[in-house]
Coordinates of C-alpha atoms and ligand atoms in Angstrom, one line a residue:
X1 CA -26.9 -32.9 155.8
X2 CA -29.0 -36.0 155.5
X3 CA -27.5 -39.7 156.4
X4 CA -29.1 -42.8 155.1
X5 CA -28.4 -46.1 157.7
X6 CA -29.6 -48.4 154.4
X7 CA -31.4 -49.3 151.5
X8 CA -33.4 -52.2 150.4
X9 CA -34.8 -52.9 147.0
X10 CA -38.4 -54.0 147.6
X11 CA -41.6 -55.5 145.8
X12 CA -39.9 -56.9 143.1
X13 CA -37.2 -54.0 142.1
X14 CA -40.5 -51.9 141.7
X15 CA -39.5 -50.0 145.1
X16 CA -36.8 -48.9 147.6
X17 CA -37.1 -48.3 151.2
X18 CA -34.7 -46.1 153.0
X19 CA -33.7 -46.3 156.6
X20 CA -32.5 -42.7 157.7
X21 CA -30.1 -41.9 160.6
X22 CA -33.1 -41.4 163.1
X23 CA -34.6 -45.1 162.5
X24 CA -37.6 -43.9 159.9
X25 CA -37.9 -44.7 156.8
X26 CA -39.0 -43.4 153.1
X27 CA -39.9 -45.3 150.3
X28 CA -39.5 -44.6 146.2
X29 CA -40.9 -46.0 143.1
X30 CA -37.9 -47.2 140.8
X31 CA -40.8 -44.8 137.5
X32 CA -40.2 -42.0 139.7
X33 CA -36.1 -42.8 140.5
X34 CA -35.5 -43.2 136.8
X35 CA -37.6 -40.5 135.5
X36 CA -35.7 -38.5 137.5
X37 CA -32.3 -39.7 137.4
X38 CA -29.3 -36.9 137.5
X39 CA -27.3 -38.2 134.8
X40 CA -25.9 -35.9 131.9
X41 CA -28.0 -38.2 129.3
X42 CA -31.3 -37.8 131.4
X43 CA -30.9 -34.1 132.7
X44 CA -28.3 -31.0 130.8
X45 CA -26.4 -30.4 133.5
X46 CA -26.9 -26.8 132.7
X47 CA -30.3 -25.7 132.8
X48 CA -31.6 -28.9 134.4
X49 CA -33.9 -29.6 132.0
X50 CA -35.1 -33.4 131.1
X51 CA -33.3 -34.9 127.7
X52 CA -35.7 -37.7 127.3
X53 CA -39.4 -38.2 127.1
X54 CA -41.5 -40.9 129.2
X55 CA -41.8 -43.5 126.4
X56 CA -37.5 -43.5 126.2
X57 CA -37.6 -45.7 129.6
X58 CA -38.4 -49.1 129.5
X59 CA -42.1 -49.9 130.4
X60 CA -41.2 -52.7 133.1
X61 CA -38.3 -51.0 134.3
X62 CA -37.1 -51.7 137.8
X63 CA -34.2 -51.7 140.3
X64 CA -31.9 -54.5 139.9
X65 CA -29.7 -53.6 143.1
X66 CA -29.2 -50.1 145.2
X67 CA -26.6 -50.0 147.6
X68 CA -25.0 -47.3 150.0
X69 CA -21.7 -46.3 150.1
X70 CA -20.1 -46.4 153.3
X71 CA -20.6 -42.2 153.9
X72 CA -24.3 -42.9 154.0
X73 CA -24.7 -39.7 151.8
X74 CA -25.5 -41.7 148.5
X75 CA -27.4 -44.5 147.0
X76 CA -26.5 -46.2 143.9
X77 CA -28.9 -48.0 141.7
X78 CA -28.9 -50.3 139.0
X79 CA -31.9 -49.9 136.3
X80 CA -33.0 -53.1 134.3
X81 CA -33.5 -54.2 131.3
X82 CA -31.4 -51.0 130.7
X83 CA -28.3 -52.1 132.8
X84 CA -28.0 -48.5 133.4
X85 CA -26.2 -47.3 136.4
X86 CA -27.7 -43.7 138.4
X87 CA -26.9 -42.5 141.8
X88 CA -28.7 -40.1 144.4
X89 CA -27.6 -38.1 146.8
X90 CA -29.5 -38.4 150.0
X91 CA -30.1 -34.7 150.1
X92 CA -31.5 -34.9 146.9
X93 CA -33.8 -37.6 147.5
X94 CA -35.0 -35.9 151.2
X95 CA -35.4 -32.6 149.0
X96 CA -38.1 -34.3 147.1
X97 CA -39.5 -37.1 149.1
X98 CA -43.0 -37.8 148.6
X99 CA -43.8 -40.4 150.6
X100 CA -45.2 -38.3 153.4
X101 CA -49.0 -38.2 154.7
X102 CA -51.0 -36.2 152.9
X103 CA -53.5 -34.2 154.9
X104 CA -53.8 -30.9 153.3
X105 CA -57.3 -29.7 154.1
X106 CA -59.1 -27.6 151.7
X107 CA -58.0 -24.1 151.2
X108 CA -54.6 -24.7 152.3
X109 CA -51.5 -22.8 151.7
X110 CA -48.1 -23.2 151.8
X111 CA -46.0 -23.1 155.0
X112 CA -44.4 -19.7 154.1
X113 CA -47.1 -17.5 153.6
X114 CA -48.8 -15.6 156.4
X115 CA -51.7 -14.4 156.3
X116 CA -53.2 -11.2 158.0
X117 CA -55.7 -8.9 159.1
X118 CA -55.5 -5.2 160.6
X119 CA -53.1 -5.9 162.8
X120 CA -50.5 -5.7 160.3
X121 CA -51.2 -1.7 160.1
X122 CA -48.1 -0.9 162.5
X123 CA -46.0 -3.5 160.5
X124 CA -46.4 -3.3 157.2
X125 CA -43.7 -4.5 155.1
X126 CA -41.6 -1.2 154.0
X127 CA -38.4 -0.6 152.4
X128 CA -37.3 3.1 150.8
X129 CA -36.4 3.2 146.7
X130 CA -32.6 4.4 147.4
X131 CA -32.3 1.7 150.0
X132 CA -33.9 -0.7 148.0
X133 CA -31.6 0.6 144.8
X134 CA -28.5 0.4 146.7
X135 CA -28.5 -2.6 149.5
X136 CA -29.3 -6.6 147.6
X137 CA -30.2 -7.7 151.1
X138 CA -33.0 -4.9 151.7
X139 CA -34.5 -5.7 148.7
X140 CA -34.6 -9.1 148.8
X141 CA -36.1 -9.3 152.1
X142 CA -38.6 -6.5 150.5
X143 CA -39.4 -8.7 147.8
X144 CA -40.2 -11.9 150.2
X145 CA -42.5 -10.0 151.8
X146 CA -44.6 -9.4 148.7
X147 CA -44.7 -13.1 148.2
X148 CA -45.4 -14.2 151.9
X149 CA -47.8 -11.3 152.4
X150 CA -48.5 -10.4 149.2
X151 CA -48.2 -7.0 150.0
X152 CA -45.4 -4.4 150.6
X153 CA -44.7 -0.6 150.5
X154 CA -42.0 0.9 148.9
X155 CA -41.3 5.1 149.6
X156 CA -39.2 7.9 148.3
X157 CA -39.5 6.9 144.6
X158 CA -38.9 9.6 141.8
X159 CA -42.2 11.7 141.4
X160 CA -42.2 11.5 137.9
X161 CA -45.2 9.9 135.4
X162 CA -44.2 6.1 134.4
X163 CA -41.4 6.1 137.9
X164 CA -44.0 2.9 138.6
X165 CA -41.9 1.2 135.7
X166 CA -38.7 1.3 138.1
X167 CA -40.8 -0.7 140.8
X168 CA -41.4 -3.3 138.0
X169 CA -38.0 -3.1 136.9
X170 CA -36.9 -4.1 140.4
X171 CA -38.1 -8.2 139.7
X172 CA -39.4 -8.4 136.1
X173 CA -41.4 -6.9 133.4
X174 CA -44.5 -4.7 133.5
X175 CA -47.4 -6.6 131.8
X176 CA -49.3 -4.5 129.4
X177 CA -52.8 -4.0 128.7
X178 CA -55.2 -2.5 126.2
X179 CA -54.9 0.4 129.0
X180 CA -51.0 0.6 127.7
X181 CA -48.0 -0.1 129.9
X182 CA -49.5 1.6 132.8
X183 CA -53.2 3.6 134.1
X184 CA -54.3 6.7 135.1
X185 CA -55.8 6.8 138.4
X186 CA -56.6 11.1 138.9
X187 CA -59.3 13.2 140.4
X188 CA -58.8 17.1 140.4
X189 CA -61.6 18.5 142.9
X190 CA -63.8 21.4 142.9
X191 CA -63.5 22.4 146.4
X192 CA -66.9 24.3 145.3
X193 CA -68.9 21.4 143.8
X194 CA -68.8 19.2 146.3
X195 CA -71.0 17.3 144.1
X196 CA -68.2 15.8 142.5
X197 CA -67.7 13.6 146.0
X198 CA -65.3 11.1 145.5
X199 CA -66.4 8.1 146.5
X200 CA -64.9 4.9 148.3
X201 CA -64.3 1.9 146.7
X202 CA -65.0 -1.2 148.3
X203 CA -61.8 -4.0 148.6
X204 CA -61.4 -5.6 144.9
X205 CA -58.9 -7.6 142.9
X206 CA -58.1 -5.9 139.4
X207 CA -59.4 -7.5 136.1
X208 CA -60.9 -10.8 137.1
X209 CA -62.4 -10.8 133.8
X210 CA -58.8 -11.5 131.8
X211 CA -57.8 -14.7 131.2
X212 CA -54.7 -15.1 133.2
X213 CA -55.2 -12.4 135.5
X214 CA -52.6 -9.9 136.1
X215 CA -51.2 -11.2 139.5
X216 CA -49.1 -8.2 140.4
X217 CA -50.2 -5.1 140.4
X218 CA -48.2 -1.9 141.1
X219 CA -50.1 1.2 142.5
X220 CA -47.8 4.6 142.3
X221 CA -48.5 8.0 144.4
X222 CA -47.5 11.2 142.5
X223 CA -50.2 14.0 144.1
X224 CA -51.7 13.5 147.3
X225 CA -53.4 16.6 148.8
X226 CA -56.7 15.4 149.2
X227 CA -58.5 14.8 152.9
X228 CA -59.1 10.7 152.7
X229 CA -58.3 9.2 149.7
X230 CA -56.2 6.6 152.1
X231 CA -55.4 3.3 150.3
X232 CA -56.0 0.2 152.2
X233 CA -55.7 -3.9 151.7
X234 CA -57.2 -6.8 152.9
X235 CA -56.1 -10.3 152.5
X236 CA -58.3 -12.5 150.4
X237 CA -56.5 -15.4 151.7
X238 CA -57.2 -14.8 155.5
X239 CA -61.3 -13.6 154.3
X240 CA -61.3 -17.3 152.3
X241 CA -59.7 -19.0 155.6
X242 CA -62.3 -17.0 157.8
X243 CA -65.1 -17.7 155.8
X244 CA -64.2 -21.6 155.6
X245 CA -64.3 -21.4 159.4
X246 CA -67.3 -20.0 159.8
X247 CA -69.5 -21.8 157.4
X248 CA -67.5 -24.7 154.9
X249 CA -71.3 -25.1 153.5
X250 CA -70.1 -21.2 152.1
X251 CA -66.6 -21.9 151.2
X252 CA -67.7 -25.1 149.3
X253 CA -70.2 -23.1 147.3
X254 CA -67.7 -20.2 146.5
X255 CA -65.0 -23.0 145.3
X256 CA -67.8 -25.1 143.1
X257 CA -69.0 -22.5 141.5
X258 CA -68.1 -19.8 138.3
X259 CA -68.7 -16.5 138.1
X260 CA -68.5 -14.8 134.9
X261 CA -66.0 -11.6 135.1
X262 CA -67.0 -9.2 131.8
X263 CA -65.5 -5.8 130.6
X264 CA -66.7 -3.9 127.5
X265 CA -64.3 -0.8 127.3
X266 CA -63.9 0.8 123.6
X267 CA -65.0 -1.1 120.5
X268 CA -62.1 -3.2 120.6
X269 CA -61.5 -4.6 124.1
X270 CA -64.4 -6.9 125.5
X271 CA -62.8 -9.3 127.9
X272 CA -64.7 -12.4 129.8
X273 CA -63.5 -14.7 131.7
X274 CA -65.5 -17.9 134.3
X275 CA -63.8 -18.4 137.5
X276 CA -64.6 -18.8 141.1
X277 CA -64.5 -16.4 143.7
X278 CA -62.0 -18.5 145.4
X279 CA -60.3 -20.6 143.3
X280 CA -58.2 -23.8 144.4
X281 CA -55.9 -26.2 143.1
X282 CA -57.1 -29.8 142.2
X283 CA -55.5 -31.1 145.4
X284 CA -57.4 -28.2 147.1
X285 CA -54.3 -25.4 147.6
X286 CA -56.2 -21.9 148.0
X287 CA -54.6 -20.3 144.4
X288 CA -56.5 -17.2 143.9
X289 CA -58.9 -14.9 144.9
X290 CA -61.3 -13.3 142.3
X291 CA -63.8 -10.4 144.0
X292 CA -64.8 -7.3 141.8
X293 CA -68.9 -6.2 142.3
X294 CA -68.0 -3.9 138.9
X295 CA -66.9 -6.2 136.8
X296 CA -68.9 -9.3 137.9
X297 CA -71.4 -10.6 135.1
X298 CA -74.5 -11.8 135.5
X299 CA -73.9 -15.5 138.0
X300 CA -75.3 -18.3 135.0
X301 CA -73.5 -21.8 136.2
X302 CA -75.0 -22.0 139.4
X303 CA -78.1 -24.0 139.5
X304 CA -81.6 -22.9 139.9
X305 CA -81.4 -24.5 143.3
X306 CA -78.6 -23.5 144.3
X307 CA -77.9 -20.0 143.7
X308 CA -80.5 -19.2 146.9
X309 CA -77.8 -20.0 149.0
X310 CA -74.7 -19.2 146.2
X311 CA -76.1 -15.7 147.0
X312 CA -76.0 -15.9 150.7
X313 CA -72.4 -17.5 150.5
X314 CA -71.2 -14.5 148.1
X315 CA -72.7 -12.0 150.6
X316 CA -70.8 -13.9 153.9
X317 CA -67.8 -13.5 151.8
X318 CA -68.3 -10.0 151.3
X319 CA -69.0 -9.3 154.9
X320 CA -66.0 -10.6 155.9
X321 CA -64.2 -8.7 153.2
X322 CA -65.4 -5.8 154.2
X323 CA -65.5 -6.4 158.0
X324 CA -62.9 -3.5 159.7
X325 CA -60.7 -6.3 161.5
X326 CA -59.9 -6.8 158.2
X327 CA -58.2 -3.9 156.7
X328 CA -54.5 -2.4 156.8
X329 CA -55.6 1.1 155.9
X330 CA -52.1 3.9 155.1
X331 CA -51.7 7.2 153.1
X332 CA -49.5 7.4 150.4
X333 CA -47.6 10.4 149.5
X334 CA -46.0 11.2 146.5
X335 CA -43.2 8.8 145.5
X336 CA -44.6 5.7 147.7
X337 CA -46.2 3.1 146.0
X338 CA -47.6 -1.0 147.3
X339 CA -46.7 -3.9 145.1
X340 CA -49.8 -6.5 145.6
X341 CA -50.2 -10.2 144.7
X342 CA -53.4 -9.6 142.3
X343 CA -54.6 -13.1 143.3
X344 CA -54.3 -12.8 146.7
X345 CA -54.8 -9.2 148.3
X346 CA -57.7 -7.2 148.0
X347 CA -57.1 -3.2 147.7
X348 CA -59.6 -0.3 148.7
X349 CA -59.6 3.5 148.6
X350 CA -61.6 5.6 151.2
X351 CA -63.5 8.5 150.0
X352 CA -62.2 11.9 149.5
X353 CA -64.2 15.3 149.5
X354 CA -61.6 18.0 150.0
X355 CA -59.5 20.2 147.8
X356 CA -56.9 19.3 146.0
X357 CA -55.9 16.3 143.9
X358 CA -54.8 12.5 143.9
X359 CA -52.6 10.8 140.8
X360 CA -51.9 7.4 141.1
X361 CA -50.5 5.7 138.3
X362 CA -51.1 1.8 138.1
X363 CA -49.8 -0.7 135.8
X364 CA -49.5 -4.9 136.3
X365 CA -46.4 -7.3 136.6
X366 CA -46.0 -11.3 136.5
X367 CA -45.6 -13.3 140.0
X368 CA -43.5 -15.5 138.4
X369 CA -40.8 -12.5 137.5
X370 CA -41.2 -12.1 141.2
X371 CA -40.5 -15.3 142.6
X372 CA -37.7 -16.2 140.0
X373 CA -36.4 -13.0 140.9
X374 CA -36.3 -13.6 144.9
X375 CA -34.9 -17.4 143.7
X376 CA -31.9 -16.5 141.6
X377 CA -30.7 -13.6 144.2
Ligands
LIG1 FE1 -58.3 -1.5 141.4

């Protein structure tokens, strides 16, 4: 519970400063109080959504007088030349202060997620299906760990083609593709060609080249009786907070700079997109990690004299990708599956040169199903 001591209208009604309980103070912009007044003919009480546009509030709006009733929980103000009357709670106004200092550094993230490297291995975020199915709290806490590790296991699923759907199903919709609601991922081995060596593939985020890329992705065990074939994941974020560490030179190139992400499958799908490798927000938020050797076209929007050192910055990046500290490396056996942020975690598969066979089924889901999913519960 927040407790204001007082409120004072300052610079000319164009402000207010509030003393809290513990003798500091936060200022507001009477725009910003009005835009976002609370009322029932400025917000539907229902759905919270804004009832009038910019333009409806008076241009030279400001606060005539704000006072504090005697509780200390709410201020009330008084908007001119609209005479209109709007009060805040002091919760409300704490919940979305914004006069705070602003020192995010590049590449930052939010408080809540954590990033990680192979120590994670003997804790990896784990909840069963029936658990999952049957208790609101398990799941919930199942789901938070995809968003603040971007990365969770889920076991004893139904070993059934398309059982990957039920993951979905668990916080939103499955996102389809020209490859159809979900993918085939299968290998059946001649234990007498060994030829047919299935190689590893190194750590990769799906489909860089769509344009918005899928940022779940769900990947579902049905056979496992190969030797290797282990899955594994690396954080992109922790590789793109490493790699600002050890040279910023490196992270500022890999920021600047597009790739070009291409796929040409059958005559109808030919996707492209231009993104960094590690993409931030305008205020500098690390937002997604793009990293896919495959599908990587040909680098064009670097400059002559720069992609010397573009190349050496992509290559640190990959070395730290790649480096073993990184990795949480586990077997899945049929009916387990992971559920991965797309445009966060990185995901691998070790090679596998023994009898028998490996089906995974794959298919993509939206982050914001996720997170509304984990908000509303
Ligand atoms: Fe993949």
């Amino acid at each position: 519970m927040n407790l204001y001591k007082s409120v004072e209208v300052i610079d000319s009604g164009k402000s207010i400063i509030v003393q809290r309980a513990d003798g500091s103070a936060v200022r507001y912009h009477s725009a910003w109080l009005r835009d976002n007044a609370l009322d029932p003919k400025t917000r539907n009480t229902i759905n919270g959504q804004r009832l009038i546009t910019l333009s409806d509030i008076p241009i030279n709006t400001y606060i005539e007088s704000a006072t504090l009733d005697e509780t200390g929980k709410n201020i009330f103000l008084t908007f001119l030349p609209e005479k209109k009357k709007v009060s805040f709670s002091a919760n409300w106004l704490e919940t979305h202060a914004y006069d705070v200092k602003q020192d995010n550094i590049k590449g930052w993230i939010p408080k809540d997620l954590k990033i990680w490297g192979r120590n994670m291995s003997t804790n990896i975020p784990t909840v069963d299906y029936k658990s999952a199915s049957e208790d609101k709290n398990l799941l919930l806490e199942w789901l938070k760990s995809i968003y603040c590790y971007g990365f969770a296991k889920m076991t004893g699923g139904k070993i059934e083609s398309g059982a990957l759907i039920q993951i979905a199903n668990f916080f939103g919709y499955v996102r389809e593709t020209n490859y159809g609601k979900w993918f085939e991922v299968r290998t059946e081995i001649d234990a007498i060609n060994l030829a047919y060596t299935n190689l590893g593939i190194e750590p990769h985020t799906d489909n860089p080249y769509r344009d918005p890329v899928p940022t779940i992705q769900i990947l579902y065990c049905l056979e496992n009786s190969v030797r290797g074939g282990d899955s594994a994941v690396v954080d992109g974020f922790y590789a793109a907070t490493r790699l600002r560490e050890e040279n910023s030179d490196y992270f500022d190139l890999l920021t600047k700079y597009c790739l070009r992400f291409e796929f040409k499958g059958d005559k109808k799908t030919h996707l492209k997109s231009r993104r960094p490798l590690i993409e931030l927000s305008s205020d500098g938020e690390l937002i997604a990690i793009r990293f896919n050797n495959r599908s990587a076209a040909p680098i064009t929007d670097v400059p002559y004299d720069i992609m010397e050192d573009y190349y050496k910055a992509y290559r640190a990046f990959a070395d730290i990708i790649n480096d073993q500290t990184m990795a949480v490396k586990f077997k899945l056996n049929p009916g387990d599956c992971f559920v991965l942020d797309n445009t966060r975690v990185l995901h691998a598969r070790t090679a596998y040169s023994d009898s028998g066979s490996r089906w995974l089924q794959g298919c993509y889901a939206d982050k914001d199903g996720l997170l509304s999913k984990i908000s509303t519960m």
